[in-house]
CSV table of C-alpha atoms and ligand atoms in Angstrom, one decimal:
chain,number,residue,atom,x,y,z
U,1,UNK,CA,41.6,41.5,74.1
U,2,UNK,CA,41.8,38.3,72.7
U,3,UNK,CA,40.0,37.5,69.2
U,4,UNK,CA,38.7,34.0,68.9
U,5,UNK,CA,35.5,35.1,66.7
U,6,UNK,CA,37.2,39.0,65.6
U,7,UNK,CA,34.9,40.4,62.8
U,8,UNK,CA,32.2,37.4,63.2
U,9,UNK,CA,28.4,38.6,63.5
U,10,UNK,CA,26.8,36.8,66.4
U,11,UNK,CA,22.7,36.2,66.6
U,12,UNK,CA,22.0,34.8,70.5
U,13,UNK,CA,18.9,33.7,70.7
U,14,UNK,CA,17.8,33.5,74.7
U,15,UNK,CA,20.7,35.8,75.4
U,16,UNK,CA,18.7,37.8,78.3
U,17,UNK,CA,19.9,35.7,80.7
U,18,UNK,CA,22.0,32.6,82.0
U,19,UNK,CA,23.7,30.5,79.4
U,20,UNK,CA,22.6,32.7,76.9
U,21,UNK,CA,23.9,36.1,78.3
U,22,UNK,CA,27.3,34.1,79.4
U,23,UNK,CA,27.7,33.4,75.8
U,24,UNK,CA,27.2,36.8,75.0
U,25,UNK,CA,29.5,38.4,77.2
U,26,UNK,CA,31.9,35.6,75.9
U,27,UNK,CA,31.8,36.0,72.1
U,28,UNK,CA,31.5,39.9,72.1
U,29,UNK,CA,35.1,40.0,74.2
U,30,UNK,CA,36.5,37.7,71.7
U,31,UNK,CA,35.6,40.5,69.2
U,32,UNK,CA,31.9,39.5,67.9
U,33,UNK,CA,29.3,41.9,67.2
U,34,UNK,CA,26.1,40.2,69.2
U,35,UNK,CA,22.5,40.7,68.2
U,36,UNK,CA,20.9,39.5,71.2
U,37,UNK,CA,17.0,38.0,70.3
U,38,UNK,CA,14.8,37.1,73.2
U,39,UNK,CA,11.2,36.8,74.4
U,40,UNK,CA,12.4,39.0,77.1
U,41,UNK,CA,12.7,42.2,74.9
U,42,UNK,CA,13.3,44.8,78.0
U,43,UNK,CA,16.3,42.6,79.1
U,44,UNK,CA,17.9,42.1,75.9
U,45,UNK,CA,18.0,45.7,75.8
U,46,UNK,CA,19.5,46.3,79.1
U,47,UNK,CA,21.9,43.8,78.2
U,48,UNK,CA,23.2,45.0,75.0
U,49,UNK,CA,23.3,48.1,76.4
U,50,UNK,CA,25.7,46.5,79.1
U,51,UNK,CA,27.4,44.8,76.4
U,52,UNK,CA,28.4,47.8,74.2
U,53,UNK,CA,30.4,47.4,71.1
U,54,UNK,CA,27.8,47.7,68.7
U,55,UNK,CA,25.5,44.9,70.3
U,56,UNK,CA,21.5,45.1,69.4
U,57,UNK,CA,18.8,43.5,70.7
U,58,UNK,CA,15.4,42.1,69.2
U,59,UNK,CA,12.4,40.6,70.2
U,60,UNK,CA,11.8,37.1,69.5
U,61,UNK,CA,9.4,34.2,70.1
U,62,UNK,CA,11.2,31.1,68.9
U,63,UNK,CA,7.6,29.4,68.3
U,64,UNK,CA,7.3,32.0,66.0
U,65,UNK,CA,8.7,31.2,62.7
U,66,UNK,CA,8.3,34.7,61.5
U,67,UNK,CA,9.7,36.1,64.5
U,68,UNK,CA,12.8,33.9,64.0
U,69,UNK,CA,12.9,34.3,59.9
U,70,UNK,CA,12.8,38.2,60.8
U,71,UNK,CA,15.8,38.4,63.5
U,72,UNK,CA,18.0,36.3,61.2
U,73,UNK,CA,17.0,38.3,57.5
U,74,UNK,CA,17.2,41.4,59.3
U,75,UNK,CA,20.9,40.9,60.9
U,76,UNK,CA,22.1,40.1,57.5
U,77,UNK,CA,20.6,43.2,56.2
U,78,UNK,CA,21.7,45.5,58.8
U,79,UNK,CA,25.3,44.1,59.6
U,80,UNK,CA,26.3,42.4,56.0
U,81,UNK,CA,26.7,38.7,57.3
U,82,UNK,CA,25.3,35.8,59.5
U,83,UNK,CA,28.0,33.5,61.1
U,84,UNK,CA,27.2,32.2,64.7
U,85,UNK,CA,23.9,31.3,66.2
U,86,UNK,CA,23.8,30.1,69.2
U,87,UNK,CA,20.2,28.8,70.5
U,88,UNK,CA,19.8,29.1,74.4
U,89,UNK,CA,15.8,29.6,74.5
U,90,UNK,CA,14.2,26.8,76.8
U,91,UNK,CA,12.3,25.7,79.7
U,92,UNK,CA,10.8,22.6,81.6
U,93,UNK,CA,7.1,22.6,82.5
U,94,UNK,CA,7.3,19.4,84.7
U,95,UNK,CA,4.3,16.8,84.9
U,96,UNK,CA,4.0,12.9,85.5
U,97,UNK,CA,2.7,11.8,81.8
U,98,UNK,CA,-0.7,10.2,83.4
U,99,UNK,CA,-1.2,13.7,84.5
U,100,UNK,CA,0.7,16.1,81.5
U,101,UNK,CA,-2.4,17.7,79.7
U,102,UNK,CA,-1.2,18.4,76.0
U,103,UNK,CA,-0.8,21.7,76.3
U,104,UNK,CA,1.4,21.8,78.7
U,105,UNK,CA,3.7,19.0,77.0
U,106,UNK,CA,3.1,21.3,73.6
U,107,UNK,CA,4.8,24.1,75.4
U,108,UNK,CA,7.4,22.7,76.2
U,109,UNK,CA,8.3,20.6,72.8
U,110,UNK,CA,7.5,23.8,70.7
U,111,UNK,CA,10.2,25.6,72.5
U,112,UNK,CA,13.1,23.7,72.7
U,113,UNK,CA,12.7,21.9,69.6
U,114,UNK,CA,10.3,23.3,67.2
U,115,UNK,CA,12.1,26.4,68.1
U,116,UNK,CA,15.4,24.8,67.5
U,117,UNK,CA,14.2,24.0,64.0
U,118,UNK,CA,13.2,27.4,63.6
U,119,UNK,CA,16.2,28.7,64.6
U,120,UNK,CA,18.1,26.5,62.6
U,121,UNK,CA,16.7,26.7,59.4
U,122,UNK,CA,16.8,30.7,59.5
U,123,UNK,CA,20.2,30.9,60.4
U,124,UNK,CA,21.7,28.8,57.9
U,125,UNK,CA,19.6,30.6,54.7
U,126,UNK,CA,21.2,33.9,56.4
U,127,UNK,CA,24.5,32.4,56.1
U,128,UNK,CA,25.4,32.8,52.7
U,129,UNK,CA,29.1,32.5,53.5
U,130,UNK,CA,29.1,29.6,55.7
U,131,UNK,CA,28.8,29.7,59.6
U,132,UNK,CA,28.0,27.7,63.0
U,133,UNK,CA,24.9,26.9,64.6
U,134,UNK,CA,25.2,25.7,68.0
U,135,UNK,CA,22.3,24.8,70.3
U,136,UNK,CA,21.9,23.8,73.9
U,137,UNK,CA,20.7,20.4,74.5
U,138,UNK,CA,20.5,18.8,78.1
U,139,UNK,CA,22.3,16.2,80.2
U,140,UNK,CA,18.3,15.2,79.7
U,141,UNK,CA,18.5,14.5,76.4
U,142,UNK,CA,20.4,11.2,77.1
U,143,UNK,CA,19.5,10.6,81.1
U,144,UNK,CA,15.7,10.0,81.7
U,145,UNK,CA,13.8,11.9,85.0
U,146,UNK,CA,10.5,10.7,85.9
U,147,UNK,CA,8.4,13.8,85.4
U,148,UNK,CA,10.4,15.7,82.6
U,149,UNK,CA,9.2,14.1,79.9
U,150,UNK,CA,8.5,16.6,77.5
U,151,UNK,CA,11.6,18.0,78.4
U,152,UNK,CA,14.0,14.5,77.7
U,153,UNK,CA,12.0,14.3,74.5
U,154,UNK,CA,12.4,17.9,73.5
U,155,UNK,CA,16.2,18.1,74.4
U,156,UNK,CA,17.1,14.5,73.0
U,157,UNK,CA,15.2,15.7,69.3
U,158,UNK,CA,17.0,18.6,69.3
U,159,UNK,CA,20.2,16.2,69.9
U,160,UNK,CA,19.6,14.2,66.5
U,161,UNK,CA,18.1,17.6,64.7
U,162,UNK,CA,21.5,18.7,65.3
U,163,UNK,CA,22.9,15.8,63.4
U,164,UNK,CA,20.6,15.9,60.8
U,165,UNK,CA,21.4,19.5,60.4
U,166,UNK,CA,25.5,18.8,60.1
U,167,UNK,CA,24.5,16.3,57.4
U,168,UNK,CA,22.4,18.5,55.0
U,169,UNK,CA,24.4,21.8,55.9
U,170,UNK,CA,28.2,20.7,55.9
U,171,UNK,CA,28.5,21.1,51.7
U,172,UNK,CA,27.5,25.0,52.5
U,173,UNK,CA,30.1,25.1,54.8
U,174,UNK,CA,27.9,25.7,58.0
U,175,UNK,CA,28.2,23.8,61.4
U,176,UNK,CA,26.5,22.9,63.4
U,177,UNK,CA,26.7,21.4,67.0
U,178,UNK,CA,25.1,21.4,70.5
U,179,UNK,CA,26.2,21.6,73.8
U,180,UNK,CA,24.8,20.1,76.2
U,181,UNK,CA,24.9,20.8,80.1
U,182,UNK,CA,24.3,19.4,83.2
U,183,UNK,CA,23.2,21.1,86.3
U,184,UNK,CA,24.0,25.3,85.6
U,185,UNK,CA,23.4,28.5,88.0
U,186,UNK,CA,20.5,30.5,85.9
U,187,UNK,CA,17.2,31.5,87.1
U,188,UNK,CA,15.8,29.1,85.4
U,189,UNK,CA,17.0,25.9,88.3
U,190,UNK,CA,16.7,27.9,90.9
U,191,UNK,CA,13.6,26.1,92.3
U,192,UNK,CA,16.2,22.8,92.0
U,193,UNK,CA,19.2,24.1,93.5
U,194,UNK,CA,17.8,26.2,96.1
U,195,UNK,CA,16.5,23.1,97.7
U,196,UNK,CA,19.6,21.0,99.8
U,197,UNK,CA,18.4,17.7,98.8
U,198,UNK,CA,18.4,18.4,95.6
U,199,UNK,CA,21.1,19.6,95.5
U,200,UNK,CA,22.8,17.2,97.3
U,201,UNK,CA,21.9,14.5,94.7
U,202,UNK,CA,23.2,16.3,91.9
U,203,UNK,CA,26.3,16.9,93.9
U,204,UNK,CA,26.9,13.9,94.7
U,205,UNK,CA,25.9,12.6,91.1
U,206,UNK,CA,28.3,15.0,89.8
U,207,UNK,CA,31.9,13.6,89.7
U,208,UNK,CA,33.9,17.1,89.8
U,209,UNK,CA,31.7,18.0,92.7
U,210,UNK,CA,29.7,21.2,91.9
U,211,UNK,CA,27.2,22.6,89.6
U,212,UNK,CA,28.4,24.5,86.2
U,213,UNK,CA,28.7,28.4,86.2
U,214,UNK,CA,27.0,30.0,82.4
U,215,UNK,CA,31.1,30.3,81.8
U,216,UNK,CA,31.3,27.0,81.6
U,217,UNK,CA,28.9,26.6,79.2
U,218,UNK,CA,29.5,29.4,77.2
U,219,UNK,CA,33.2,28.5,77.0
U,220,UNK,CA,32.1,25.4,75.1
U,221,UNK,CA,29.6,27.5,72.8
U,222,UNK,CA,32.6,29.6,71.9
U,223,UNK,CA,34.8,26.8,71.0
U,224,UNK,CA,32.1,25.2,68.5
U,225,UNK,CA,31.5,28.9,66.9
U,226,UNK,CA,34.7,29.5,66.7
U,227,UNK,CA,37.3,28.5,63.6
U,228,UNK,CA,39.4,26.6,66.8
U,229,UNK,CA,36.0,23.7,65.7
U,230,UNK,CA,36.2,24.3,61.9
U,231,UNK,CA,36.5,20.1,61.6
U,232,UNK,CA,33.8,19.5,64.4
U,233,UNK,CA,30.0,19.1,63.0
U,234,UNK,CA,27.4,16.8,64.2
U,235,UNK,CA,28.5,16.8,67.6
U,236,UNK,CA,26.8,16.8,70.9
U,237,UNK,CA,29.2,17.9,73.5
U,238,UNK,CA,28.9,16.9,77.2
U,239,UNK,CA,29.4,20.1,80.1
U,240,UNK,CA,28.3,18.4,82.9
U,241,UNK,CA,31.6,18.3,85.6
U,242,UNK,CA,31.0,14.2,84.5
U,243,UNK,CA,27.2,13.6,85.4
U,244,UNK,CA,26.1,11.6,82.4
U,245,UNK,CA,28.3,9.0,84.0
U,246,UNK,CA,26.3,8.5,87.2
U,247,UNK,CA,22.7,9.0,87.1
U,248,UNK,CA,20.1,11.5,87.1
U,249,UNK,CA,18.9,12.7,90.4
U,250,UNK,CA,14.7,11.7,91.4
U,251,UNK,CA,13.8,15.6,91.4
U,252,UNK,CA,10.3,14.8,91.2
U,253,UNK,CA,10.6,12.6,94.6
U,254,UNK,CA,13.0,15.4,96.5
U,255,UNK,CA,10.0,17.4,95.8
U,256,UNK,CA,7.0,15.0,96.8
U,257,UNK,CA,9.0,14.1,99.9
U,258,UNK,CA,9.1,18.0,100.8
U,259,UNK,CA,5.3,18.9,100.6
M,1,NAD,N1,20.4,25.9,83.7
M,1,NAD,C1,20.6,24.5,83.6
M,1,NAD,O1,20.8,23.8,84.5
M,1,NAD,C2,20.4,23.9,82.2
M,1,NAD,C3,20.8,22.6,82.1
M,1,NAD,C4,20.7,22.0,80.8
M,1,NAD,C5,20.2,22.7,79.7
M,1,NAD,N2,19.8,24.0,79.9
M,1,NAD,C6,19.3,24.7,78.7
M,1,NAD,O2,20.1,25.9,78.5
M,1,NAD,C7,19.3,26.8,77.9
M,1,NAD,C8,19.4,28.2,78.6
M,1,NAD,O3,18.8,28.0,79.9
M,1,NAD,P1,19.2,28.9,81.1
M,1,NAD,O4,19.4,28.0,82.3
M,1,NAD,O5,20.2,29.9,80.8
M,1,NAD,O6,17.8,29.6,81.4
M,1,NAD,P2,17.4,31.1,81.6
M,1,NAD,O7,15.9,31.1,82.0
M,1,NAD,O8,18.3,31.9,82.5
M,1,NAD,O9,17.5,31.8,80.1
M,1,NAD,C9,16.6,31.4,79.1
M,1,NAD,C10,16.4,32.6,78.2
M,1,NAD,O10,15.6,32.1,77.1
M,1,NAD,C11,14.6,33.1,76.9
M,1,NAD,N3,13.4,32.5,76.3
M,1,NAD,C12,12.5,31.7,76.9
M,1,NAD,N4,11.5,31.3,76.1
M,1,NAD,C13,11.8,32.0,74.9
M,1,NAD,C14,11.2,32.0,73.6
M,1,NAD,N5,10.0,31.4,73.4
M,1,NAD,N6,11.7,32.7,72.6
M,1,NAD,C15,12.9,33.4,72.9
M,1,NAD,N7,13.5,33.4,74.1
M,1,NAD,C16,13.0,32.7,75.1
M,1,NAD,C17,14.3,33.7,78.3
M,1,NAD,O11,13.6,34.9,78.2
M,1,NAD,C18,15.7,33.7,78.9
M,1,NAD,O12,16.3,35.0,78.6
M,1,NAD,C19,17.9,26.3,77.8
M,1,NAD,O13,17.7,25.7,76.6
M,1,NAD,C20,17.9,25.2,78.9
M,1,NAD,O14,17.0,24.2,78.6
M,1,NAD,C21,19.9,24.6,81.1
């Protein structure tokens, strides 16, 4: 067994599934303890289960400041320390913005950056001994698509968050990055990459050739929580097979063209 984060307490927020639960796999092999906090309380259980170890699971809403405050004081109670946390929670409620009624673009801001805030914050006043914070951006927070706009928004706030965050945390010794993928297998794109056009464009926007396994991704989230980083803060890493390079695929036309 290697040992890239041995003795290191782990808080995955999202860690159910996809990214998330790649990450987890990841950092308990390399000799983590992984509290796994999700919205999806019934899979974070299975999944801890699966994981062994000494990994936990607990419920948590990340547009729930007290739900988030909670799972971070608690873990330090429980387990001593705080020194990764690693913010997978997301998701894209799509909508042309003549049409996007506020709640819907609400929604989808208050998760992947109010809750990236939340997140944040909580994690580094658990971490009284220094740590790494590492969140999960989007190849959308620097390539615009016609319909994700509360999305782009979301993902590219989170982006400078993160460097506001390396700023005011560094003198405490935390980190804190983001990584940020392009097109990934999860659940959550199978209604993009189960449809060949789609697909096709992101293929052949993609200069290695294929989408991103969680692996990928969580290979990169282990590198930035990991001491192998410890002079790497404020940065926005790229895990896309080379896609910000060409463009971003019309997902919202593929779609239109189909119905
Ligand atoms: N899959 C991709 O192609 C892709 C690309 C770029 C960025 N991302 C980002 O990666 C992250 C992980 O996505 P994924 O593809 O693994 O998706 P996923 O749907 O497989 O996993 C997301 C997890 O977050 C949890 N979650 C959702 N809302 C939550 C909330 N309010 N509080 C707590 N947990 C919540 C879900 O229950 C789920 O376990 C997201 O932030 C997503 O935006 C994904």
């Amino acid at each position: 067994m290697s040992t890239r984060v041995a003795g290191k307490v782990a808080v995955v927020i999202g860690g159910a599934s996809g990214i998330g639960w790649a990450t987890a796999q990841l950092l308990a092999s390399e000799g983590a303890t992984v509290v796994i906090g999700d919205i999806d309380v019934d899979g974070g259980r299975s999944r801890a289960v699966e994981l062994g170890r000494g990994a936990e699971a607990v419920c948590v809403d990340v547009v729930d400041e007290e739900s988030v405050r909670t799972v971070f004081e608690e873990t330090r109670a429980r387990l001593g320390r705080v020194d990764i946390a690693v913010n997978c929670a997301g998701l894209n409620l799509p909508g042309f913005i003549t049409e996007l009624d506020a709640d819907t673009w609400r929604r989808t801001v208050d998760i992947c950056l109010t809750g990236g805030f939340f997140v944040i914050k909580h994690a580094a006043r658990a971490m009284e001994a220094g740590g790494a914070i590492v969140s999960i951006t989007s190849l959308n927070a620097r390539q615009a698509a016609a319909g994700f706009a509360g999305y782009c928004s979301a993902k590219a706030g989170l982006a400078m968050l993160t460097e506001v965050a390396a700023l005011e945390l560094g003198e405490r010794g935390i980190r804190v990055n983001a990584v940020s993928p392009g097109l990934v297998e999860t659940p959550l794109v199978e209604g993009l990459t189960s449809v060949p056009v789609i697909q096709a464009d992101f293929t052949e926007n993609t200069p290695l050739g294929r989408n991103g396994s969680p692996r990928d991704v969580a290979e990169a989230v282990l590198y930035l929580a990991s001491d192998a980083s410890s002079w790497t803060t404020g940065e926005v890493l790229d895990v896309n097979g080379g896609a910000h390079l060409r463009r971003y695929p019309d997902v919202m036309k593929h779609l239109g063209a189909l119905s």
